[in-house]
Short mmCIF file of C-alpha atoms in Angstrom, two decimals:
data_model
loop_
_atom_site.label_atom_id
_atom_site.label_comp_id
_atom_site.label_asym_id
_atom_site.label_seq_id
_atom_site.Cartn_x
_atom_site.Cartn_y
_atom_site.Cartn_z
CA MET A 1 0.00 0.00 0.00
CA ASN A 2 2.79 2.43 0.91
CA ARG A 3 4.49 1.70 -2.41
CA TYR A 4 1.30 2.50 -4.29
CA LYS A 5 0.87 5.79 -2.44
CA GLY A 6 4.49 6.65 -3.23
CA PHE A 7 3.86 5.81 -6.88
CA VAL A 8 0.75 8.07 -6.95
CA CYS A 9 2.67 10.94 -5.37
CA PHE A 10 5.51 10.50 -7.86
CA ILE A 11 3.10 10.65 -10.83
CA LEU A 12 1.29 13.74 -9.55
CA VAL A 13 4.51 15.57 -8.63
CA THR A 14 5.94 14.76 -12.05
CA GLU A 15 2.87 16.22 -13.75
CA VAL A 16 3.04 19.40 -11.61
CA VAL A 17 6.72 19.82 -12.50
CA LEU A 18 5.83 19.28 -16.15
CA LEU A 19 3.11 21.96 -15.87
CA PHE A 20 5.52 24.54 -14.47
CA PHE A 21 8.21 23.59 -16.96
CA CYS A 22 5.89 24.07 -19.96
CA ASN A 23 4.68 27.41 -18.63
CA GLY A 24 8.23 28.59 -18.04
CA LEU A 25 9.30 27.47 -21.49
CA TYR A 26 6.32 29.23 -23.05
CA LEU A 27 6.95 32.49 -21.17
CA LEU A 28 10.62 32.39 -22.10
CA ARG A 29 9.69 32.01 -25.75
CA ASN A 30 7.21 34.89 -25.50
CA ASN A 31 9.85 37.12 -23.96
CA SER A 32 12.14 36.33 -26.87
CA ALA A 33 9.29 37.12 -29.26
CA GLY A 34 8.70 40.39 -27.41
CA ARG A 35 12.25 41.47 -27.97
CA LEU A 36 11.98 40.40 -31.60
CA TYR A 37 9.10 42.75 -32.50
CA ARG A 38 11.15 45.76 -31.34
CA VAL A 39 14.07 44.69 -33.49
CA GLU A 40 11.83 44.11 -36.51
CA ALA A 41 10.04 47.46 -36.05
CA LYS A 42 13.39 49.28 -36.13
CA ARG A 43 14.48 47.22 -39.14
CA ALA A 44 11.24 48.00 -41.02
CA ALA A 45 11.57 51.72 -40.34
CA ARG A 46 15.17 51.67 -41.57
CA ASP A 47 14.19 49.72 -44.73
CA ILE A 48 11.43 52.24 -45.51
CA GLU A 49 13.80 55.19 -45.10
CA GLU A 50 16.47 53.59 -47.26
CA GLN A 51 13.98 52.79 -50.04
CA ASP A 52 12.27 56.19 -49.64
CA LEU A 53 8.80 54.60 -49.97
CA THR A 54 5.63 56.67 -50.29
CA GLN A 55 2.70 56.31 -47.92
CA GLU A 56 0.80 54.17 -50.44
CA GLU A 57 3.83 51.93 -50.96
CA ILE A 58 4.28 51.57 -47.22
CA ALA A 59 0.59 50.49 -46.84
CA ALA A 60 1.04 47.88 -49.59
CA MET A 61 4.37 46.70 -48.25
CA ASP A 62 4.93 42.89 -48.05
CA LEU A 63 5.58 42.05 -44.40
CA SER A 64 6.00 38.30 -44.85
CA GLU A 65 9.73 38.55 -44.16
CA TYR A 66 8.96 39.99 -40.71
CA GLU A 67 7.91 37.35 -38.20
CA THR A 68 5.97 39.60 -35.80
CA LEU A 69 4.84 42.65 -37.84
CA VAL A 70 1.30 42.65 -39.25
CA ARG A 71 0.67 46.24 -40.53
CA ILE A 72 2.37 49.65 -41.04
CA SER A 73 0.28 52.80 -41.39
CA ARG A 74 0.35 56.59 -40.70
CA PHE A 75 -0.19 57.22 -37.02
CA ASP A 76 -3.57 58.71 -36.15
CA ALA A 77 -4.15 59.21 -32.45
CA GLY A 78 -7.91 59.03 -32.90
CA GLU A 79 -7.88 55.74 -34.82
CA VAL A 80 -8.82 52.60 -32.87
CA CYS A 81 -6.30 49.76 -33.21
CA ASN A 82 -6.97 46.23 -31.94
CA ASN A 83 -3.35 45.06 -32.27
CA ASP A 84 -0.37 45.99 -30.16
CA TYR A 85 1.79 48.63 -31.85
CA VAL A 86 4.75 50.93 -31.57
CA VAL A 87 5.15 54.39 -33.10
CA GLU A 88 8.26 55.08 -35.13
CA GLU A 89 9.34 58.26 -36.89
CA ILE A 90 10.07 57.61 -40.56
CA GLY A 91 11.13 60.51 -42.83
CA GLY A 92 9.91 63.05 -40.29
CA LYS A 93 6.44 61.47 -40.05
CA LEU A 94 5.00 59.18 -37.39
CA TYR A 95 3.97 55.68 -38.38
CA ARG A 96 2.11 53.04 -36.43
CA ILE A 97 3.82 49.63 -36.68
CA GLU A 98 1.39 46.94 -35.51
CA TYR A 99 2.77 43.64 -34.26
CA CYS A 100 1.66 40.34 -32.77
CA ALA A 101 4.26 39.05 -30.31
CA ASN A 102 1.83 36.35 -29.16
CA GLN A 103 0.24 34.95 -32.29
CA SER A 104 -2.17 32.88 -30.23
CA GLY A 105 -3.27 34.47 -27.01
CA ASP A 106 -5.21 31.33 -26.03
CA THR A 107 -2.23 29.01 -26.39
CA ILE A 108 -1.12 29.17 -22.77
CA PHE A 109 -4.71 28.72 -21.60
CA LEU A 110 -5.20 25.65 -23.81
CA MET A 111 -1.86 24.23 -22.76
CA ASN A 112 -2.61 24.62 -19.06
CA SER A 113 -6.12 23.27 -19.53
CA ALA A 114 -4.73 20.17 -21.28
CA LEU A 115 -2.13 19.58 -18.57
CA LEU A 116 -4.64 20.09 -15.77
CA GLY A 117 -7.08 17.80 -17.57
CA MET A 118 -4.37 15.18 -17.84
CA MET A 119 -3.68 15.49 -14.10
CA ILE A 120 -7.39 15.14 -13.30
CA VAL A 121 -7.75 12.05 -15.55
CA THR A 122 -4.63 10.52 -14.03
CA GLY A 123 -5.98 11.14 -10.55
CA ILE A 124 -9.33 9.57 -11.45
CA VAL A 125 -7.62 6.49 -12.97
CA LEU A 126 -5.34 6.06 -9.96
CA PHE A 127 -8.29 6.47 -7.59
CA TYR A 128 -10.29 3.93 -9.60
CA ILE A 129 -7.41 1.44 -9.45
CA GLU A 130 -7.15 1.97 -5.71
CA GLN A 131 -10.88 1.58 -5.00
CA LYS A 132 -11.89 -1.05 -7.56
CA ILE A 133 -8.78 -3.22 -7.85
CA LEU A 134 -6.25 -2.79 -5.06
CA LYS A 135 -8.68 -2.35 -2.18
CA PRO A 136 -10.81 -5.46 -3.06
CA PHE A 137 -7.63 -7.44 -3.72
CA ARG A 138 -6.27 -6.57 -0.27
CA VAL A 139 -9.51 -7.87 1.19
CA ILE A 140 -9.23 -11.25 -0.60
CA SER A 141 -5.43 -11.54 -0.60
CA ASN A 142 -5.57 -13.32 2.75
CA LEU A 143 -7.93 -15.96 1.36
CA SER A 144 -5.29 -18.23 -0.18
CA TYR A 145 -3.18 -17.94 2.99
CA GLU A 146 -6.12 -19.02 5.14
CA LEU A 147 -6.87 -21.93 2.82
CA ALA A 148 -3.22 -23.03 2.99
CA LYS A 149 -3.48 -23.01 6.79
CA GLY A 150 -6.53 -25.24 6.58
CA ASN A 151 -9.15 -22.62 7.45
CA LEU A 152 -11.75 -23.87 4.97
CA SER A 153 -14.74 -22.19 6.59
CA ILE A 154 -13.55 -18.66 5.77
CA PRO A 155 -16.34 -16.88 3.83
CA VAL A 156 -15.64 -15.70 0.29
CA LYS A 157 -17.22 -12.27 -0.17
CA GLU A 158 -18.55 -11.40 -3.60
CA GLU A 159 -16.84 -8.44 -5.26
CA LYS A 160 -19.45 -6.01 -6.59
CA SER A 161 -17.22 -4.69 -9.37
CA LYS A 162 -17.08 -8.22 -10.84
CA LEU A 163 -13.41 -7.69 -11.68
CA PHE A 164 -12.56 -10.59 -9.40
CA GLY A 165 -15.77 -12.50 -9.98
CA ARG A 166 -14.24 -15.44 -11.82
CA PHE A 167 -11.27 -15.55 -9.45
CA LEU A 168 -13.51 -15.57 -6.37
CA TRP A 169 -15.79 -18.14 -7.93
CA GLY A 170 -12.80 -20.42 -8.57
CA MET A 171 -11.41 -19.85 -5.08
CA ASP A 172 -14.79 -20.64 -3.55
CA MET A 173 -15.04 -23.84 -5.59
CA LEU A 174 -11.52 -24.76 -4.41
CA ARG A 175 -12.51 -24.06 -0.81
CA GLU A 176 -15.65 -26.18 -1.11
CA LYS A 177 -13.71 -28.99 -2.76
CA LEU A 178 -11.05 -28.94 -0.05
CA GLU A 179 -13.72 -28.86 2.64
CA GLU A 180 -15.54 -31.74 0.99
CA ASN A 181 -12.32 -33.75 0.71
CA ARG A 182 -11.49 -33.08 4.34
CA GLU A 183 -14.94 -34.22 5.45
CA ARG A 184 -14.61 -37.31 3.29
CA GLU A 185 -11.16 -37.99 4.72
CA LEU A 186 -12.46 -37.61 8.28
CA GLU A 187 -15.36 -39.93 7.50
CA PHE A 188 -12.96 -42.40 5.94
CA GLN A 189 -10.68 -42.24 8.97
CA LYS A 190 -13.67 -42.75 11.22
CA ASP A 191 -14.90 -45.75 9.22
CA ARG A 192 -11.42 -47.23 9.09
CA LYS A 193 -10.94 -46.83 12.83
CA THR A 194 -14.35 -48.37 13.47
CA LEU A 195 -13.52 -51.25 11.14
CA ILE A 196 -10.17 -51.88 12.79
CA LEU A 197 -11.71 -51.81 16.28
CA SER A 198 -14.53 -54.10 15.18
CA LEU A 199 -12.25 -56.60 13.45
CA SER A 200 -9.79 -56.48 16.35
CA HIS A 201 -12.60 -57.36 18.70
CA ASP A 202 -13.89 -60.13 16.40
CA ILE A 203 -10.42 -61.63 15.97
CA LYS A 204 -9.93 -61.92 19.74
CA THR A 205 -12.48 -64.73 20.07
CA PRO A 206 -11.03 -67.20 17.51
CA LEU A 207 -7.52 -66.20 18.55
CA SER A 208 -8.30 -67.05 22.19
CA SER A 209 -9.77 -70.38 21.09
CA ILE A 210 -6.63 -71.20 19.11
CA ALA A 211 -4.48 -70.31 22.15
CA LEU A 212 -6.57 -72.60 24.41
CA TYR A 213 -6.46 -75.49 21.93
CA ALA A 214 -2.70 -75.04 21.51
CA LYS A 215 -2.11 -74.97 25.29
CA ALA A 216 -4.25 -78.07 25.79
CA LEU A 217 -2.32 -79.91 23.09
CA GLU A 218 0.99 -78.71 24.53
CA GLU A 219 0.10 -80.00 28.02
CA ASP A 220 -1.32 -83.24 26.58
CA LEU A 221 -4.74 -82.71 28.16
CA TYR A 222 -6.50 -84.73 25.48
CA ASP A 223 -6.13 -88.42 26.30
CA THR A 224 -7.62 -89.79 23.07
CA GLN A 225 -6.81 -89.34 19.41
CA ASP A 226 -10.38 -88.26 18.65
CA LYS A 227 -10.17 -85.37 21.12
CA ARG A 228 -6.82 -84.29 19.72
CA GLU A 229 -8.28 -84.39 16.21
CA GLN A 230 -11.25 -82.28 17.36
CA ALA A 231 -8.81 -79.75 18.84
CA LEU A 232 -6.92 -79.57 15.56
CA GLN A 233 -10.17 -79.06 13.67
CA GLY A 234 -11.05 -76.28 16.10
CA ILE A 235 -7.70 -74.61 15.42
CA ARG A 236 -8.24 -74.90 11.65
CA ARG A 237 -11.78 -73.53 11.95
CA ASN A 238 -10.70 -70.53 14.01
CA ALA A 239 -7.70 -69.91 11.74
CA LYS A 240 -10.07 -69.89 8.78
CA GLU A 241 -12.24 -67.34 10.58
CA ILE A 242 -9.23 -65.15 11.29
CA LYS A 243 -8.24 -65.41 7.64
CA LYS A 244 -11.70 -64.18 6.70
CA PHE A 245 -11.23 -61.11 8.91
CA VAL A 246 -7.81 -60.48 7.40
CA ASN A 247 -9.35 -60.66 3.92
CA GLU A 248 -11.93 -58.08 4.97
CA ILE A 249 -9.14 -55.75 6.09
CA ALA A 250 -7.31 -56.27 2.79
CA ALA A 251 -10.51 -55.61 0.82
CA ALA A 252 -11.13 -52.42 2.78
CA SER A 253 -7.58 -51.26 2.06
CA ARG A 254 -8.19 -51.72 -1.67
CA GLU A 255 -11.28 -49.51 -1.72
CA ASP A 256 -11.30 -46.47 -3.96
CA PHE A 257 -9.55 -44.14 -1.49
CA LEU A 258 -9.06 -41.59 -4.28
CA ASN A 259 -12.82 -41.32 -4.91
CA LEU A 260 -12.41 -41.58 -8.68
CA GLU A 261 -15.88 -40.68 -9.90
CA VAL A 262 -16.80 -41.20 -13.55
CA LYS A 263 -19.64 -39.60 -15.51
CA GLN A 264 -20.34 -42.23 -18.11
CA GLY A 265 -21.23 -40.86 -21.52
CA GLU A 266 -20.00 -40.74 -25.11
CA CYS A 267 -17.34 -38.73 -26.91
CA TYR A 268 -15.31 -38.83 -30.11
CA LEU A 269 -11.93 -40.54 -30.15
CA SER A 270 -10.47 -37.66 -32.18
CA GLU A 271 -11.14 -35.25 -29.28
CA ILE A 272 -9.14 -37.40 -26.87
CA ILE A 273 -6.23 -37.87 -29.27
CA LYS A 274 -6.16 -34.21 -30.33
CA GLU A 275 -6.06 -32.84 -26.77
CA THR A 276 -3.34 -35.29 -25.77
CA GLU A 277 -1.25 -34.53 -28.86
CA THR A 278 -1.71 -30.75 -28.53
CA TYR A 279 -0.51 -30.76 -24.93
CA TYR A 280 2.50 -33.04 -25.39
CA ARG A 281 3.68 -31.91 -28.82
CA ASP A 282 5.27 -28.73 -27.43
CA LYS A 283 6.30 -30.29 -24.13
CA LEU A 284 8.22 -33.12 -25.81
CA SER A 285 9.81 -30.79 -28.36
CA ILE A 286 11.33 -28.79 -25.50
CA ILE A 287 13.04 -31.89 -24.07
CA HIS A 288 13.98 -33.05 -27.61
CA THR A 289 11.91 -36.24 -27.48
CA GLU A 290 10.57 -37.43 -30.84
CA PHE A 291 6.78 -37.69 -30.73
CA LYS A 292 4.97 -39.68 -33.39
CA VAL A 293 1.18 -39.86 -33.61
CA GLY A 294 -0.36 -42.38 -35.97
CA HIS A 295 -3.64 -42.18 -37.86
CA PHE A 296 -6.77 -42.70 -35.77
CA PRO A 297 -10.04 -43.25 -37.70
CA ASP A 298 -12.62 -41.28 -35.77
CA CYS A 299 -15.51 -42.96 -33.98
CA LEU A 300 -17.80 -42.51 -31.02
CA ILE A 301 -16.56 -44.20 -27.83
CA LYS A 302 -18.02 -44.83 -24.39
CA GLY A 303 -16.63 -43.08 -21.34
CA ASP A 304 -16.05 -39.81 -19.56
CA LYS A 305 -14.12 -37.42 -21.82
CA VAL A 306 -12.37 -35.66 -18.92
CA ARG A 307 -11.37 -38.97 -17.32
CA LEU A 308 -10.19 -40.46 -20.62
CA ILE A 309 -7.91 -37.47 -21.18
CA GLN A 310 -6.64 -37.94 -17.61
CA VAL A 311 -5.83 -41.57 -18.39
CA MET A 312 -3.90 -40.59 -21.53
CA GLN A 313 -2.00 -37.89 -19.65
CA ASN A 314 -1.05 -40.29 -16.83
CA ILE A 315 0.32 -42.78 -19.34
CA MET A 316 2.17 -40.06 -21.26
CA GLU A 317 3.72 -38.75 -18.04
CA ASN A 318 4.77 -42.30 -17.21
CA ALA A 319 6.41 -42.59 -20.65
CA VAL A 320 8.25 -39.28 -20.17
CA LYS A 321 9.51 -40.16 -16.68
CA TYR A 322 10.57 -43.77 -17.22
CA GLY A 323 11.58 -43.78 -20.91
CA ASP A 324 15.05 -42.96 -22.21
CA GLY A 325 13.81 -39.66 -23.70
CA LYS A 326 14.50 -40.62 -27.32
CA SER A 327 11.01 -41.22 -28.65
CA ILE A 328 7.35 -41.70 -27.72
CA GLN A 329 4.73 -42.82 -30.18
CA MET A 330 0.95 -43.06 -30.01
CA TYR A 331 -0.91 -45.23 -32.49
CA GLY A 332 -4.22 -47.07 -32.75
CA GLU A 333 -5.62 -50.46 -33.60
CA GLU A 334 -9.05 -52.02 -34.21
CA GLU A 335 -10.32 -55.04 -32.29
CA GLU A 336 -13.94 -56.13 -32.68
CA ASP A 337 -16.10 -53.56 -30.85
CA CYS A 338 -13.10 -51.84 -29.28
CA LYS A 339 -10.53 -49.22 -30.15
CA LEU A 340 -7.01 -49.78 -28.89
CA VAL A 341 -4.73 -46.83 -28.20
CA HIS A 342 -1.06 -47.75 -27.77
CA ILE A 343 1.42 -45.37 -26.10
CA GLU A 344 4.95 -46.68 -26.46
CA ASN A 345 8.20 -45.18 -25.20
CA SER A 346 11.72 -46.20 -26.09
CA GLY A 347 13.97 -47.60 -23.39
CA SER A 348 12.59 -50.06 -20.81
CA SER A 349 14.49 -51.78 -18.02
CA LEU A 350 11.43 -53.42 -16.44
CA LYS A 351 11.50 -57.13 -15.85
CA GLU A 352 8.72 -59.22 -17.34
CA GLU A 353 7.62 -60.49 -13.94
CA GLU A 354 7.00 -56.90 -12.76
CA LEU A 355 4.30 -56.18 -15.36
CA PRO A 356 1.34 -57.73 -13.44
CA ASN A 357 2.06 -55.50 -10.42
CA LEU A 358 2.40 -52.20 -12.27
CA PHE A 359 -1.28 -51.35 -11.90
CA ASP A 360 -1.38 -51.97 -8.14
CA SER A 361 -1.68 -48.96 -5.87
CA PHE A 362 1.62 -47.59 -4.56
CA TYR A 363 3.65 -50.13 -6.56
CA ARG A 364 6.82 -48.80 -8.19
CA GLY A 365 8.96 -50.81 -10.56
CA SER A 366 12.69 -51.46 -10.44
CA ASN A 367 13.27 -48.59 -12.89
CA SER A 368 11.84 -45.98 -10.49
CA HIS A 369 15.03 -45.33 -8.51
CA GLY A 370 15.75 -41.60 -8.44
CA VAL A 371 12.42 -40.76 -10.14
CA LYS A 372 9.79 -38.91 -8.12
CA GLY A 373 6.41 -40.60 -7.91
CA ASN A 374 3.94 -42.35 -5.62
CA GLY A 375 2.99 -45.43 -7.64
CA LEU A 376 -0.59 -44.28 -8.28
CA GLY A 377 -0.52 -43.19 -11.95
CA LEU A 378 -1.20 -46.54 -13.59
CA TYR A 379 -3.42 -47.62 -10.71
CA ILE A 380 -5.65 -44.60 -11.38
CA CYS A 381 -5.67 -45.42 -15.11
CA LYS A 382 -6.81 -48.99 -14.49
CA THR A 383 -9.47 -47.98 -11.96
CA LEU A 384 -10.91 -45.32 -14.27
CA MET A 385 -10.89 -47.58 -17.34
CA GLN A 386 -12.66 -50.38 -15.51
CA LYS A 387 -15.34 -47.92 -14.38
CA MET A 388 -15.78 -46.89 -18.04
CA ASP A 389 -16.15 -50.52 -19.19
CA GLY A 390 -12.64 -50.42 -20.66
CA GLU A 391 -9.26 -51.82 -19.78
CA VAL A 392 -5.59 -50.98 -19.73
CA PHE A 393 -2.55 -53.26 -19.77
CA ALA A 394 1.19 -53.02 -20.30
CA GLN A 395 3.87 -55.05 -22.07
CA THR A 396 7.49 -54.77 -23.17
CA ARG A 397 8.35 -54.90 -26.87
CA ASP A 398 11.96 -54.97 -28.15
CA GLU A 399 13.31 -52.94 -25.20
CA ASN A 400 10.35 -50.58 -25.50
CA PHE A 401 7.55 -50.21 -22.97
CA ARG A 402 3.96 -50.07 -24.25
CA VAL A 403 0.72 -49.31 -22.44
CA THR A 404 -2.51 -50.14 -24.27
CA VAL A 405 -5.85 -48.49 -23.50
CA VAL A 406 -8.92 -50.45 -24.53
CA LEU A 407 -11.90 -48.21 -25.37
CA ARG A 408 -15.42 -49.47 -26.01
CA LYS A 409 -17.19 -48.20 -29.11
CA ALA A 410 -20.54 -46.51 -28.48
#
């Protein structure tokens, strides 16, 4: 704020200095012009005397060579003259030499009016910027800081000028999304804690039974083979029950913790390919990676356009991060009622036995050392494609790595 005030003061002071400078320059020029008309009046009188001109010749005299003189005539004290003049004696007679030292008497007024008008307009513009842009921005500038701190309940005030309407709308959507995600996360944490407590309690019973059976067998409390066999069956039965609980925990851990929602619909394949190519054409040219895109006959496919583009981008990012940077190619293939989109990058050090695990959550291959990531990219791709009645799989081909996206035709 202090910087802005300093900037405003600098602009206004500069314009005031400019106003005084222009006035001073104009007055200096007028003073020079004032001295000039005296010189020219003397010169005109001398020229007339030297040429011994008559009164008629003097009246018809061409004054274009004189910058300030406008008329020379016999002096008559009773005659009204609207111009400034001096009286000179020429050949023993008095002559009125009219001049115009200031050829435009309104010039200084117009100049000052223009400069003052400029100052007023500048002041209005600066005031408008202060009231309609800077002041509202100072009010909302703390919003992003509060959101970063986790204060998601902070109200987003609407800006009447609408200059920040889209910005505030986007910030409010971000705040609502973050608040929704936090509530979902808290609910998830609550459900997970409840599940763990419940399963922990349920596991205690079969676990206690197994411990009792094991202790009885250890102390040889069963005197017949039938009783020992029944104890072993009891251990197997309770172990099976514990295994069931463990499977429930594993199933819960595999739930869609990313909340990957899909709006099933239809879109054209060309839209997906074009957006992917447009985004990565420039990006790959910057890192000097050759990017080849094959011919894709257009057709209508099933799925969520936004999610399909996300899938393509995840695979492309995977190719950029884990390839050798030489080339990436994208080409298509037909298969019954499906369209196959292959994204293949050069350079692959993955082992064949790693391929089945690549689409598991948080799994990272042996080629991920030194590369930032969380092992969710391909997992997200697979989850989204399965929700859109599609599929995705990976394979190695001649030291290249290829991911294939299977899209259903509409």
